[in-house]
Amino acid sequence: MAKHSKLPLVLGLPIAAAAGSFALSEYFFKIGMARRTKKPRPSKTLLPYAKEYYHGLKWYKHIHKETWHNFEPATGETMVATYIPNENKTKKTVVIAHGYNGTRETMSGYAKMFYEMGFNILMPDDRGHGESAGKYVSFGWLDQKDYQSWFNKLVDRLGSDCRILLFGVSMGAGIVSMLSGTKLPVQVEAIIADCGYSSVREELGYLLKFRYNLPKYPFEAMVSSINKRRLGYYLNDASTTKQLKKNHLPILIIHGSEDTYVPTYMAYENYRASDSPKQLWIVKGAKHAESFWFKPKEYRQRVSNFLKTYFN
């Protein structure tokens, strides 16, 4: 009789464990994919560069610019971007993709650099961020359709002979790298990706271990299943390396050697994946999304040299 009385308890242990794992996976999904509502500020890594950051933001606030909207009739969603026409009329435009938890404003320093290089600037708020629609963050996978619409608007504005450069940092690097594997307009000529991940699935698995000391299984699979139900795709679908294998555009990959948020080995994976003309710059001593601030003169020079070779 005693043995039988323990049976429900024994059977209940796996059920409780499964329920706990699912609850934790739902928590990870929400903190990772839920819409970002906080007003962005420089990350702790960038606090030493606050003066430079706010100098770029001041430039953005005062420069002549336009607000563009992209309405999707099928979903009723509207995406928002800032367009900054260069004072020196030009056909070349850089499309700048911001990082996770950021907005187009947080890319002001980069925008200023490219403006001074003679580019028009298009800076979208990505899905689930800033003024753009989206209940969830898609880490680049669903953003691809939005960016294709932005490209069409640029061609309509500047003409079929315009030239487009893609640039992104962190999640933004994931966006522009994933776009490389799609059918892009002929006007898109080159890509610069700074500290991007190799796939959303691999990044989640890394953060589970690095931040929470948890194994990939079963949480990675559960979060992926939740993501499939809510957003329509599995995390492994959002693979930068898979997309880069189809890339034919010149690409410059930048990554900090001390990046512990998106580990540096992912830069090597992305670099190896692409068979196009490519360059890799590992910035010694730089943490996540710090390269631009850590080595500002060399960063500008590396970008300039890449553009002289593959864009200008």
CSV table of C-alpha atoms in Angstrom, one decimal:
chain,number,residue,atom,x,y,z
A,1,MET,CA,0.0,0.0,0.0
A,2,ALA,CA,2.9,2.4,0.8
A,3,LYS,CA,4.5,1.7,-2.6
A,4,HIS,CA,1.2,2.6,-4.4
A,5,SER,CA,0.8,5.8,-2.3
A,6,LYS,CA,4.2,7.1,-3.6
A,7,LEU,CA,3.3,6.5,-7.2
A,8,PRO,CA,1.4,9.8,-7.9
A,9,LEU,CA,4.3,11.7,-6.3
A,10,VAL,CA,6.8,9.9,-8.5
A,11,LEU,CA,4.7,10.5,-11.6
A,12,GLY,CA,4.2,14.1,-10.7
A,13,LEU,CA,7.8,15.0,-10.6
A,14,PRO,CA,8.4,14.9,-14.4
A,15,ILE,CA,5.1,16.7,-14.9
A,16,ALA,CA,6.2,19.5,-12.5
A,17,ALA,CA,9.6,19.7,-14.2
A,18,ALA,CA,8.0,20.0,-17.6
A,19,ALA,CA,5.6,22.7,-16.4
A,20,GLY,CA,8.5,24.6,-14.8
A,21,SER,CA,10.6,24.3,-18.0
A,22,PHE,CA,7.7,25.6,-20.1
A,23,ALA,CA,7.1,28.5,-17.7
A,24,LEU,CA,10.8,29.4,-17.8
A,25,SER,CA,10.8,29.2,-21.6
A,26,GLU,CA,7.8,31.5,-21.8
A,27,TYR,CA,9.7,33.9,-19.5
A,28,PHE,CA,12.8,33.8,-21.8
A,29,PHE,CA,10.6,34.4,-24.8
A,30,LYS,CA,8.9,37.4,-23.3
A,31,ILE,CA,12.1,39.1,-22.0
A,32,GLY,CA,13.8,38.5,-25.4
A,33,MET,CA,11.0,39.0,-28.0
A,34,ALA,CA,8.5,41.3,-26.3
A,35,ARG,CA,8.3,44.8,-27.7
A,36,ARG,CA,10.9,47.2,-26.4
A,37,THR,CA,9.2,50.1,-24.8
A,38,LYS,CA,11.9,51.8,-22.7
A,39,LYS,CA,13.5,55.0,-23.9
A,40,PRO,CA,16.9,53.8,-25.2
A,41,ARG,CA,20.1,55.0,-23.5
A,42,PRO,CA,23.7,54.1,-24.1
A,43,SER,CA,24.5,50.7,-22.7
A,44,LYS,CA,26.9,50.4,-19.7
A,45,THR,CA,29.7,49.5,-22.2
A,46,LEU,CA,29.3,52.8,-23.9
A,47,LEU,CA,29.1,55.0,-20.7
A,48,PRO,CA,32.8,56.0,-21.2
A,49,TYR,CA,31.7,57.4,-24.6
A,50,ALA,CA,28.6,59.3,-23.4
A,51,LYS,CA,30.0,62.7,-24.5
A,52,GLU,CA,30.6,61.4,-28.0
A,53,TYR,CA,27.3,59.6,-28.1
A,54,TYR,CA,25.3,62.7,-27.2
A,55,HIS,CA,27.4,64.8,-29.6
A,56,GLY,CA,26.0,62.6,-32.4
A,57,LEU,CA,22.5,62.8,-31.0
A,58,LYS,CA,22.7,66.6,-30.9
A,59,TRP,CA,23.8,66.5,-34.6
A,60,TYR,CA,20.8,64.3,-35.4
A,61,LYS,CA,18.3,66.6,-33.6
A,62,HIS,CA,19.4,69.6,-35.6
A,63,ILE,CA,20.1,68.2,-39.0
A,64,HIS,CA,17.4,68.6,-41.7
A,65,LYS,CA,15.5,65.4,-42.0
A,66,GLU,CA,12.2,63.8,-43.0
A,67,THR,CA,10.0,61.2,-41.4
A,68,TRP,CA,9.0,58.4,-43.7
A,69,HIS,CA,6.2,55.9,-43.1
A,70,ASN,CA,5.7,52.5,-44.6
A,71,PHE,CA,2.1,51.2,-44.2
A,72,GLU,CA,1.4,47.5,-44.8
A,73,PRO,CA,-2.2,47.1,-45.9
A,74,ALA,CA,-2.3,43.3,-45.2
A,75,THR,CA,-1.5,43.7,-41.5
A,76,GLY,CA,-2.4,47.3,-40.8
A,77,GLU,CA,1.1,47.9,-39.5
A,78,THR,CA,3.1,51.1,-40.0
A,79,MET,CA,6.9,51.3,-39.9
A,80,VAL,CA,8.7,54.6,-39.4
A,81,ALA,CA,12.1,55.8,-40.5
A,82,THR,CA,14.1,59.0,-40.7
A,83,TYR,CA,15.6,60.1,-44.1
A,84,ILE,CA,18.4,62.7,-44.1
A,85,PRO,CA,19.2,64.0,-47.5
A,86,ASN,CA,22.9,65.1,-47.8
A,87,GLU,CA,23.4,68.8,-48.3
A,88,ASN,CA,25.6,67.8,-51.3
A,89,LYS,CA,23.2,66.2,-53.7
A,90,THR,CA,24.0,62.5,-54.1
A,91,LYS,CA,22.6,59.3,-55.4
A,92,LYS,CA,24.2,57.1,-52.7
A,93,THR,CA,22.4,56.3,-49.5
A,94,VAL,CA,23.3,54.2,-46.5
A,95,VAL,CA,20.5,52.3,-44.8
A,96,ILE,CA,21.4,52.0,-41.1
A,97,ALA,CA,19.9,49.2,-38.9
A,98,HIS,CA,20.0,49.7,-35.1
A,99,GLY,CA,20.6,47.1,-32.4
A,100,TYR,CA,18.3,45.3,-30.0
A,101,ASN,CA,16.6,47.7,-27.5
A,102,GLY,CA,17.7,50.7,-29.6
A,103,THR,CA,16.0,53.1,-32.0
A,104,ARG,CA,17.0,55.0,-35.1
A,105,GLU,CA,18.2,57.8,-32.8
A,106,THR,CA,20.7,55.6,-31.1
A,107,MET,CA,22.6,55.3,-34.5
A,108,SER,CA,23.2,59.0,-34.7
A,109,GLY,CA,26.9,58.8,-34.4
A,110,TYR,CA,27.2,56.3,-37.3
A,111,ALA,CA,24.8,58.4,-39.3
A,112,LYS,CA,27.0,61.5,-38.8
A,113,MET,CA,30.0,59.5,-40.0
A,114,PHE,CA,28.3,58.4,-43.2
A,115,TYR,CA,26.8,61.8,-43.8
A,116,GLU,CA,30.3,63.3,-43.6
A,117,MET,CA,31.4,60.7,-46.2
A,118,GLY,CA,28.8,62.1,-48.6
A,119,PHE,CA,25.8,59.7,-48.1
A,120,ASN,CA,22.1,60.3,-47.7
A,121,ILE,CA,20.9,58.5,-44.6
A,122,LEU,CA,17.9,56.2,-44.1
A,123,MET,CA,17.4,55.1,-40.5
A,124,PRO,CA,14.4,52.9,-39.7
A,125,ASP,CA,13.0,52.0,-36.3
A,126,ASP,CA,12.9,48.2,-36.6
A,127,ARG,CA,10.0,46.0,-35.9
A,128,GLY,CA,9.0,46.1,-32.2
A,129,HIS,CA,11.1,49.2,-31.5
A,130,GLY,CA,10.6,52.9,-31.3
A,131,GLU,CA,7.8,54.3,-33.4
A,132,SER,CA,7.5,51.3,-35.6
A,133,ALA,CA,4.7,48.7,-35.2
A,134,GLY,CA,5.2,45.1,-34.1
A,135,LYS,CA,4.1,43.3,-30.9
A,136,TYR,CA,7.4,41.3,-30.9
A,137,VAL,CA,11.0,41.7,-31.9
A,138,SER,CA,11.9,39.4,-34.8
A,139,PHE,CA,15.8,39.8,-34.7
A,140,GLY,CA,15.9,40.4,-38.4
A,141,TRP,CA,13.8,37.6,-39.8
A,142,LEU,CA,10.5,39.5,-40.3
A,143,ASP,CA,12.4,42.8,-40.7
A,144,GLN,CA,13.6,41.7,-44.1
A,145,LYS,CA,10.2,42.5,-45.7
A,146,ASP,CA,10.1,45.9,-44.1
A,147,TYR,CA,13.6,46.7,-45.5
A,148,GLN,CA,12.6,45.7,-49.0
A,149,SER,CA,9.8,48.3,-48.8
A,150,TRP,CA,12.3,50.9,-47.6
A,151,PHE,CA,14.6,50.1,-50.6
A,152,ASN,CA,11.6,50.6,-53.0
A,153,LYS,CA,10.9,54.0,-51.4
A,154,LEU,CA,14.5,55.0,-51.9
A,155,VAL,CA,14.4,54.0,-55.6
A,156,ASP,CA,11.2,56.0,-56.0
A,157,ARG,CA,12.7,59.0,-54.4
A,158,LEU,CA,16.2,59.0,-55.9
A,159,GLY,CA,15.7,57.1,-59.2
A,160,SER,CA,16.7,53.7,-60.5
A,161,ASP,CA,20.4,54.9,-60.7
A,162,CYS,CA,20.6,55.3,-57.0
A,163,ARG,CA,23.1,53.3,-55.0
A,164,ILE,CA,22.5,51.7,-51.6
A,165,LEU,CA,24.9,50.6,-48.8
A,166,LEU,CA,23.6,48.4,-45.9
A,167,PHE,CA,25.0,49.0,-42.5
A,168,GLY,CA,24.0,47.5,-39.1
A,169,VAL,CA,25.2,47.0,-35.6
A,170,SER,CA,24.4,43.9,-33.4
A,171,MET,CA,20.8,43.0,-34.2
A,172,GLY,CA,21.1,45.5,-37.1
A,173,ALA,CA,24.1,43.5,-38.4
A,174,GLY,CA,21.9,40.4,-38.2
A,175,ILE,CA,19.2,42.2,-40.3
A,176,VAL,CA,21.6,43.4,-43.1
A,177,SER,CA,23.4,40.0,-43.1
A,178,MET,CA,20.1,38.1,-43.4
A,179,LEU,CA,19.0,40.4,-46.2
A,180,SER,CA,22.1,39.3,-48.1
A,181,GLY,CA,20.5,36.0,-48.8
A,182,THR,CA,17.4,37.5,-50.3
A,183,LYS,CA,16.6,38.9,-53.8
A,184,LEU,CA,17.8,42.5,-53.3
A,185,PRO,CA,17.3,45.4,-55.7
A,186,VAL,CA,20.2,45.9,-58.0
A,187,GLN,CA,20.8,49.3,-56.3
A,188,VAL,CA,22.0,47.5,-53.1
A,189,GLU,CA,25.8,47.2,-53.7
A,190,ALA,CA,27.6,46.4,-50.4
A,191,ILE,CA,27.1,45.5,-46.7
A,192,ILE,CA,28.9,46.4,-43.5
A,193,ALA,CA,27.9,44.2,-40.4
A,194,ASP,CA,29.2,45.2,-37.0
A,195,CYS,CA,29.1,42.5,-34.2
A,196,GLY,CA,26.3,40.4,-35.6
A,197,TYR,CA,25.2,36.9,-34.4
A,198,SER,CA,25.4,33.8,-36.5
A,199,SER,CA,21.8,32.8,-35.8
A,200,VAL,CA,19.1,33.7,-33.3
A,201,ARG,CA,19.1,30.1,-32.1
A,202,GLU,CA,22.8,30.0,-31.4
A,203,GLU,CA,22.7,33.4,-29.7
A,204,LEU,CA,19.9,32.2,-27.4
A,205,GLY,CA,21.8,29.0,-26.5
A,206,TYR,CA,24.9,31.1,-25.8
A,207,LEU,CA,23.0,33.5,-23.5
A,208,LEU,CA,21.3,30.7,-21.7
A,209,LYS,CA,24.7,29.4,-20.6
A,210,PHE,CA,26.5,32.7,-20.2
A,211,ARG,CA,23.8,34.6,-18.3
A,212,TYR,CA,21.7,31.9,-16.6
A,213,ASN,CA,24.0,28.9,-16.5
A,214,LEU,CA,21.3,26.8,-18.1
A,215,PRO,CA,21.7,24.1,-20.8
A,216,LYS,CA,20.3,24.6,-24.3
A,217,TYR,CA,17.9,21.7,-24.0
A,218,PRO,CA,15.0,21.9,-23.4
A,219,PHE,CA,14.7,25.7,-23.2
A,220,GLU,CA,16.1,26.5,-26.7
A,221,ALA,CA,13.6,24.1,-28.3
A,222,MET,CA,10.7,25.3,-26.2
A,223,VAL,CA,11.4,29.0,-26.9
A,224,SER,CA,11.7,28.2,-30.6
A,225,SER,CA,8.3,26.5,-30.5
A,226,ILE,CA,6.7,29.4,-28.8
A,227,ASN,CA,8.3,31.8,-31.3
A,228,LYS,CA,6.9,29.6,-34.2
A,229,ARG,CA,3.4,29.9,-32.7
A,230,ARG,CA,3.6,33.7,-32.1
A,231,LEU,CA,5.7,34.9,-35.0
A,232,GLY,CA,5.5,32.1,-37.5
A,233,TYR,CA,9.1,30.9,-37.7
A,234,TYR,CA,11.5,28.7,-35.7
A,235,LEU,CA,14.6,30.4,-34.3
A,236,ASN,CA,16.9,28.3,-36.5
A,237,ASP,CA,15.2,29.8,-39.5
A,238,ALA,CA,16.7,33.1,-38.6
A,239,SER,CA,20.2,32.1,-39.4
A,240,THR,CA,22.7,34.7,-40.6
A,241,THR,CA,25.2,32.1,-41.7
A,242,LYS,CA,22.6,30.3,-43.9
A,243,GLN,CA,21.7,33.6,-45.5
A,244,LEU,CA,25.3,34.6,-46.0
A,245,LYS,CA,26.0,31.4,-47.9
A,246,LYS,CA,23.7,32.9,-50.6
A,247,ASN,CA,25.4,36.3,-50.5
A,248,HIS,CA,27.1,37.7,-53.5
A,249,LEU,CA,27.7,41.3,-52.3
A,250,PRO,CA,30.9,42.6,-50.9
A,251,ILE,CA,30.8,42.6,-47.1
A,252,LEU,CA,32.9,44.0,-44.3
A,253,ILE,CA,32.4,42.2,-40.9
A,254,ILE,CA,33.6,44.0,-37.8
A,255,HIS,CA,33.6,42.5,-34.3
A,256,GLY,CA,35.2,43.3,-30.9
A,257,SER,CA,37.7,40.8,-29.6
A,258,GLU,CA,36.2,41.1,-26.0
A,259,ASP,CA,32.6,40.8,-27.0
A,260,THR,CA,30.9,38.6,-24.4
A,261,TYR,CA,27.3,39.4,-25.5
A,262,VAL,CA,27.6,38.2,-29.1
A,263,PRO,CA,30.8,36.1,-28.9
A,264,THR,CA,33.6,36.8,-31.3
A,265,TYR,CA,33.6,33.3,-32.8
A,266,MET,CA,30.3,34.2,-34.5
A,267,ALA,CA,32.1,36.8,-36.6
A,268,TYR,CA,34.4,34.0,-37.9
A,269,GLU,CA,31.4,31.8,-38.7
A,270,ASN,CA,29.7,34.6,-40.6
A,271,TYR,CA,32.9,35.5,-42.5
A,272,ARG,CA,33.5,31.8,-43.5
A,273,ALA,CA,29.9,31.5,-44.7
A,274,SER,CA,30.1,34.1,-47.4
A,275,ASP,CA,31.9,33.4,-50.7
A,276,SER,CA,31.6,37.0,-51.8
A,277,PRO,CA,34.4,39.6,-51.7
A,278,LYS,CA,34.8,40.1,-48.0
A,279,GLN,CA,36.9,41.7,-45.3
A,280,LEU,CA,37.1,40.9,-41.5
A,281,TRP,CA,38.3,43.3,-38.8
A,282,ILE,CA,38.5,42.0,-35.3
A,283,VAL,CA,38.9,45.1,-33.1
A,284,LYS,CA,41.4,44.2,-30.3
A,285,GLY,CA,40.1,45.1,-26.9
A,286,ALA,CA,36.6,46.2,-28.0
A,287,LYS,CA,33.5,44.9,-26.2
A,288,HIS,CA,30.0,44.5,-27.8
A,289,ALA,CA,29.0,47.3,-30.1
A,290,GLU,CA,32.0,49.3,-28.8
A,291,SER,CA,34.3,49.2,-31.9
A,292,PHE,CA,33.1,52.5,-33.3
A,293,TRP,CA,33.7,54.3,-30.1
A,294,PHE,CA,36.8,52.4,-29.0
A,295,LYS,CA,38.8,53.1,-32.2
A,296,PRO,CA,36.9,56.0,-33.9
A,297,LYS,CA,39.7,57.1,-36.4
A,298,GLU,CA,40.6,53.5,-37.4
A,299,TYR,CA,36.9,52.6,-37.7
A,300,ARG,CA,36.2,55.4,-40.1
A,301,GLN,CA,39.4,54.6,-42.1
A,302,ARG,CA,38.4,50.9,-42.3
A,303,VAL,CA,35.0,51.7,-43.5
A,304,SER,CA,36.4,54.3,-46.0
A,305,ASN,CA,38.9,51.8,-47.4
A,306,PHE,CA,36.2,49.2,-47.8
A,307,LEU,CA,34.0,51.7,-49.7
A,308,LYS,CA,36.8,52.8,-51.9
A,309,THR,CA,37.4,49.2,-52.9
A,310,TYR,CA,33.8,47.9,-53.3
A,311,PHE,CA,31.5,50.9,-53.5
A,312,ASN,CA,33.0,54.0,-54.9
